[in-house]
Coordinates of C-alpha atoms in Angstrom, one line a residue:
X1 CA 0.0 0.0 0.0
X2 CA 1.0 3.5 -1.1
X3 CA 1.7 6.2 1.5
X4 CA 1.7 9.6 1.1
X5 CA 2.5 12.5 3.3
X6 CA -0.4 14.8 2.5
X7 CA 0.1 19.1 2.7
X8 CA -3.4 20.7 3.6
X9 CA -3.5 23.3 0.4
X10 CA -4.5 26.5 3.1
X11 CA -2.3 26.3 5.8
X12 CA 0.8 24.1 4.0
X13 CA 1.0 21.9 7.5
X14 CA 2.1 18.4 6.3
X15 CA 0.5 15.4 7.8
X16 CA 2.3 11.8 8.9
X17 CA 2.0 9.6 5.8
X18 CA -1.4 7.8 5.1
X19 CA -3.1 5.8 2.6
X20 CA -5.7 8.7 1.7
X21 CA -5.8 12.2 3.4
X22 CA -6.8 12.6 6.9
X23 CA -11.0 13.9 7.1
X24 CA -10.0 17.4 7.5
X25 CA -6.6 19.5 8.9
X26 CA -7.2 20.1 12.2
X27 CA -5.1 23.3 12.5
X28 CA -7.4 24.8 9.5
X29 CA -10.7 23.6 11.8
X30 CA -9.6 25.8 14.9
X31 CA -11.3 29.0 14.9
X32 CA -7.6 30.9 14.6
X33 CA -7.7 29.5 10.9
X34 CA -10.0 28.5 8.2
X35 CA -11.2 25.9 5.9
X36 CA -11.1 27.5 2.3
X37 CA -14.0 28.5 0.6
X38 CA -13.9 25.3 -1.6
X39 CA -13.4 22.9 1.1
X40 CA -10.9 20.8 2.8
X41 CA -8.0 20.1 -0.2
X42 CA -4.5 18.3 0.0
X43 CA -1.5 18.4 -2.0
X44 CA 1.8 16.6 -1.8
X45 CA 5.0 18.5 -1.5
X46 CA 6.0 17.1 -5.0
X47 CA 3.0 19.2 -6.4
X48 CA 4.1 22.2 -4.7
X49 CA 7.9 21.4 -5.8
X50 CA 6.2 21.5 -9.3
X51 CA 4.3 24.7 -9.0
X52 CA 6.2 27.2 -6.7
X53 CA 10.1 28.3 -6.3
X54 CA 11.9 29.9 -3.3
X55 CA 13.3 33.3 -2.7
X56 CA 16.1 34.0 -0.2
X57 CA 16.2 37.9 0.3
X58 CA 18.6 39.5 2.3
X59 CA 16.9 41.6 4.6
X60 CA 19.5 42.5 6.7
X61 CA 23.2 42.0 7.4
X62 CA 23.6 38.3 8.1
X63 CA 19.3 37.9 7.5
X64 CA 17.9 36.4 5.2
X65 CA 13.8 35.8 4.2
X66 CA 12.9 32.5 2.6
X67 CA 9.5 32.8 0.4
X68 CA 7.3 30.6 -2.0
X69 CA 6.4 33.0 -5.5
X70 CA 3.5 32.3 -6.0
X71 CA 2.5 32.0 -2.7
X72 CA 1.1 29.3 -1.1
X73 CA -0.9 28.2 2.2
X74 CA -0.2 31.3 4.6
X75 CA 2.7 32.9 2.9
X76 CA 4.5 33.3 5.8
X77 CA 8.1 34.2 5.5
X78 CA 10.6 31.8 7.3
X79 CA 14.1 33.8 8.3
X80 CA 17.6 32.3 8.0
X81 CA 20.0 34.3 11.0
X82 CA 24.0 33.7 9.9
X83 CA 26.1 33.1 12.6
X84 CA 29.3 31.6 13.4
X85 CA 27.9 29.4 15.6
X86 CA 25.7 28.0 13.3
X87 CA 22.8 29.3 11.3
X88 CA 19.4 29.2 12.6
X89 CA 16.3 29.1 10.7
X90 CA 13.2 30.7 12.2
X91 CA 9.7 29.2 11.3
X92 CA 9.4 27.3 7.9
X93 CA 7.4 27.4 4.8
X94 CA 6.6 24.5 3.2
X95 CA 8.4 24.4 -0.3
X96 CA 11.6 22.7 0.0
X97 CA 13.3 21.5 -3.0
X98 CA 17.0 21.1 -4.6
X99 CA 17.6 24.6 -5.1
X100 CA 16.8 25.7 -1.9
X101 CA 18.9 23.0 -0.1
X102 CA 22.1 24.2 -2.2
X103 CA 21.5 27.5 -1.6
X104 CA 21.1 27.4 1.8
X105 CA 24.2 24.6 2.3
X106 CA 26.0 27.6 0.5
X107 CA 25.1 29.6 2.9
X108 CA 26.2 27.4 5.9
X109 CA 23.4 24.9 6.5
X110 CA 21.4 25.4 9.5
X111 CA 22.4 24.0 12.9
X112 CA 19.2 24.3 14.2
X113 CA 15.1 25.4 13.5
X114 CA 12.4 27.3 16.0
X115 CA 8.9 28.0 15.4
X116 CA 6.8 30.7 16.5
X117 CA 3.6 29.0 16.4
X118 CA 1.6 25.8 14.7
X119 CA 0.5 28.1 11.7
X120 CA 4.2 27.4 10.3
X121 CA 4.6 24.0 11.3
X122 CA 4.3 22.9 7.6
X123 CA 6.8 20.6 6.7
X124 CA 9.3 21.1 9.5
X125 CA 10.3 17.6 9.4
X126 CA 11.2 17.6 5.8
X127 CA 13.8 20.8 6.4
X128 CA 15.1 18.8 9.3
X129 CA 15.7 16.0 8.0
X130 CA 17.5 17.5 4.9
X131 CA 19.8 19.4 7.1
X132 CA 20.2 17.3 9.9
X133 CA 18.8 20.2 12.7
X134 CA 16.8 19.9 15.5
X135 CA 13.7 21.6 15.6
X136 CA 12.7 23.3 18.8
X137 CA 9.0 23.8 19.2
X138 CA 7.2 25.1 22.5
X139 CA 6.1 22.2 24.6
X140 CA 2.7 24.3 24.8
X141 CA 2.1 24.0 20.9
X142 CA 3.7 20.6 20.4
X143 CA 0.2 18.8 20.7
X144 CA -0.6 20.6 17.8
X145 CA 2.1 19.1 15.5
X146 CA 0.8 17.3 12.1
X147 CA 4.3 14.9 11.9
X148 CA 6.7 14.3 14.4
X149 CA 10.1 12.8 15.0
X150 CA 12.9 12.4 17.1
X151 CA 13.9 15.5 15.7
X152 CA 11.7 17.7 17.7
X153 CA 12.6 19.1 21.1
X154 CA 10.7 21.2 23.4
X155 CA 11.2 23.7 25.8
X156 CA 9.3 26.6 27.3
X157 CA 9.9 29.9 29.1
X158 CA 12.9 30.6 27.7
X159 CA 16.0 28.6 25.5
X160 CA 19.2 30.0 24.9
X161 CA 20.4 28.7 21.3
X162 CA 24.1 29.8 21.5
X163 CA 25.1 33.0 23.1
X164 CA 23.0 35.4 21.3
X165 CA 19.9 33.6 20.4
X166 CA 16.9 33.4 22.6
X167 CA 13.4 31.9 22.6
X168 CA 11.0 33.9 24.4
X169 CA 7.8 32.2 24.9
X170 CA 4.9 35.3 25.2
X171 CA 1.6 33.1 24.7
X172 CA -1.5 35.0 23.6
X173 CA -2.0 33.9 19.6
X174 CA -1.0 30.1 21.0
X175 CA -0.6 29.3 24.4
X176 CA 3.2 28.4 22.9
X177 CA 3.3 31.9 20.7
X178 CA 6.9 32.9 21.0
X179 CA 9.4 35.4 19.6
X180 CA 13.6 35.1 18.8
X181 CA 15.7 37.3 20.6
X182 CA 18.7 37.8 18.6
X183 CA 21.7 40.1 20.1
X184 CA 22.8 41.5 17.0
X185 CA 23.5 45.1 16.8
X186 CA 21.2 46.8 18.4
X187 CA 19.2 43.6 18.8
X188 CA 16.1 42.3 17.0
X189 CA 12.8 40.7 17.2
X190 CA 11.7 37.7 15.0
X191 CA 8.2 38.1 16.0
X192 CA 6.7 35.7 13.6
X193 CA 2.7 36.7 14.1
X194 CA 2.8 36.6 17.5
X195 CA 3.5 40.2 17.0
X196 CA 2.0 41.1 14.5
X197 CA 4.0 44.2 12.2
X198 CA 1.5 46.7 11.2
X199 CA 1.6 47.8 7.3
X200 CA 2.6 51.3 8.5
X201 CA 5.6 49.6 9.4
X202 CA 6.1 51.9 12.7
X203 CA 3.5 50.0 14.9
X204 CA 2.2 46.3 15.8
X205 CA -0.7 44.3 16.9
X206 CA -1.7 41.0 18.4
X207 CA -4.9 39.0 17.7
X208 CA -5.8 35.8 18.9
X209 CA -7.1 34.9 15.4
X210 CA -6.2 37.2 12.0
X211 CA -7.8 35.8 9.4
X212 CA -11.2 35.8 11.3
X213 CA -10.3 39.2 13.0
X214 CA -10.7 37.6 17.2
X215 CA -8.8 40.0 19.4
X216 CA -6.5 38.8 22.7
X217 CA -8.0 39.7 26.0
X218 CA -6.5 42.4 27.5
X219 CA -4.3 39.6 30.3
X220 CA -2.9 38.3 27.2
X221 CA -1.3 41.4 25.7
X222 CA 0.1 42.4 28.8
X223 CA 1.7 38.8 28.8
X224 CA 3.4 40.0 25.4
X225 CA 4.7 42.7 26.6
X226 CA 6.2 41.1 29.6
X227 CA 8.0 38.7 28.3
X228 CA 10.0 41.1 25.9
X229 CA 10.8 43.8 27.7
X230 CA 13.2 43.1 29.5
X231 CA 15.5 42.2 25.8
X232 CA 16.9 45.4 24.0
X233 CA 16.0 45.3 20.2
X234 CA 15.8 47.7 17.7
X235 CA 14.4 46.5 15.1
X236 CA 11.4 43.4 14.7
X237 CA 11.1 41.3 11.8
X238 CA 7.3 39.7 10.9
X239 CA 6.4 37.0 8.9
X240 CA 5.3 38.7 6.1
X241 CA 7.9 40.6 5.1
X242 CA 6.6 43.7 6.8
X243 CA 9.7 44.9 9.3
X244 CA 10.0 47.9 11.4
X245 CA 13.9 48.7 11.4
X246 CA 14.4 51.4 13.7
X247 CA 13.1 52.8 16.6
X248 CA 11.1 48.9 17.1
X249 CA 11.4 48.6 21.0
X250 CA 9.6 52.2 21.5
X251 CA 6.8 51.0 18.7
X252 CA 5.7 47.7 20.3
X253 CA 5.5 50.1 23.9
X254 CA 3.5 52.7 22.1
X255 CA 1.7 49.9 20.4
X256 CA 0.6 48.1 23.7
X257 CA -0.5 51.1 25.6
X258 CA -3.0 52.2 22.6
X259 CA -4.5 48.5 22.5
X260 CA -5.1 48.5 26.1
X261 CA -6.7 52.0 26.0
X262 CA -9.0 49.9 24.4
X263 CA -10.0 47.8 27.3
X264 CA -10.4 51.0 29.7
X265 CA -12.8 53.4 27.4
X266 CA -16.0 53.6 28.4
X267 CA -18.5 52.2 25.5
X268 CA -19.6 54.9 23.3
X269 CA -23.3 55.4 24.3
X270 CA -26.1 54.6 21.1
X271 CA -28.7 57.2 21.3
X272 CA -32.4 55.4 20.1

């Protein structure tokens, strides 16, 4: 009998190999995601090998973004960080074909892979496997995993990947949401969606579901902003390719105190 590892077509997670695809993804059922308008569909990542090509873009010094043209699933960005103690790739997408591998080998491999959230789980085992990296996934969000493998370690709180590199778990979008820390500079955030980059580019947010527009309760976003402030970073890096550069630490505190203003105005009163 023929098994295939099937790739839900919205989200691009891939799931443990079966004769036929599972009933329906379960991360697209939860109400942070969707089923697509026509329905549950699966792909294998031989389609998507077929149909898509990577971009690396450097970003930054010693940064690099990793997207699918055309897009696919989420369109997340992943993030390559260069370092001389090994490169670390931050959340995945899930094309990964020949050109990609050689590029990134030319680039140093990667040593090791974190993920923000399960939204970018998609076929984290295939870009561990091909480059022989652990993958460290928040013990919070690990339930939610579509294939596993000895590969995957978890940790929560915080984990220090070298001397410069940590993961900070925050919560709020998952209960594992987290961010990378890296001391670079004047330091940076890879928030993933966790924090959410605003298209203004000078503010963020943080929703409990985007594509159906739920908000976090107000506990939660103080959470957020607890975890990261006590890191210096000048600069935060999204998942979709939306960045603020400068300035980054001042935005997310200006950003936190205008959400929870929110929760303290009184209702606007509706004259009948």
């Amino acid at each position: 009998m023929s098994l295939t590892h099937y790739l839900c077509v919205t989200c691009g997670a891939q799931y443990e190999a079966s004769a036929a695809p599972p009933s329906s993804c379960r991360i697209c059922a939860d109400d942070r995601q969707y089923i697509g308008p026509g329905g549950q569909r699966w792909t294998t990542l031989e389609t998507v090998n077929a149909q898509h090509r990577n971009i690396l873009e450097l970003v930054a010094p010693d940064l690099y973004a990793l997207y699918s043209t055309p897009h696919f699933g989420i369109n997340q960005r992943a993030h390559l960080l260069l370092r001389p103690e090994g490169n670390i790739l931050w959340d995945c997408i899930s094309n990964l074909d020949a050109s990609t591998r050689s590029l990134v080998q030319a680039l140093g491999g990667i040593s090791a892979i974190a993920l923000s959230h399960p939204h970018y789980f998609s076929t984290l085992i295939e870009w561990a496997r091909a480059f022989d990296a652990p993958v460290f996934v928040n013990e919070k969000d690990a339930g939610w995993l579509t294939r596993t493998g000895p590969e995957v370690l978890t940790w929560n709180g915080r984990e220090n990947l070298g001397s410069d590199v940590t993961l900070i778990e925050c919560g709020g979008h998952f209960p594992g949401a987290s961010v990378l820390h890296w001391n670079k500079g004047g330091g940076m955030l890879l928030s993933g969606d966790t924090i959410q980059v605003a298209p203004n580019r000078s503010s963020v947010s943080f929703m409990y579901s985007y594509p159906n527009m739920i908000p976090l309760p107000k506990r939660d976003v103080e959470g957020i902003r607890d975890a990261v402030a006590p890191f210096e970073y000048d600069a935060i890096y999204g998942a979709f390719g939306l960045y603020i550069r400068s300035d980054a630490k001042k935005s997310m505190e200006a950003s936190v105190n205008r959400y929870l203003e929110v929760f303290e105005a009184e209702a606007p009163i509706i004259s009948t």
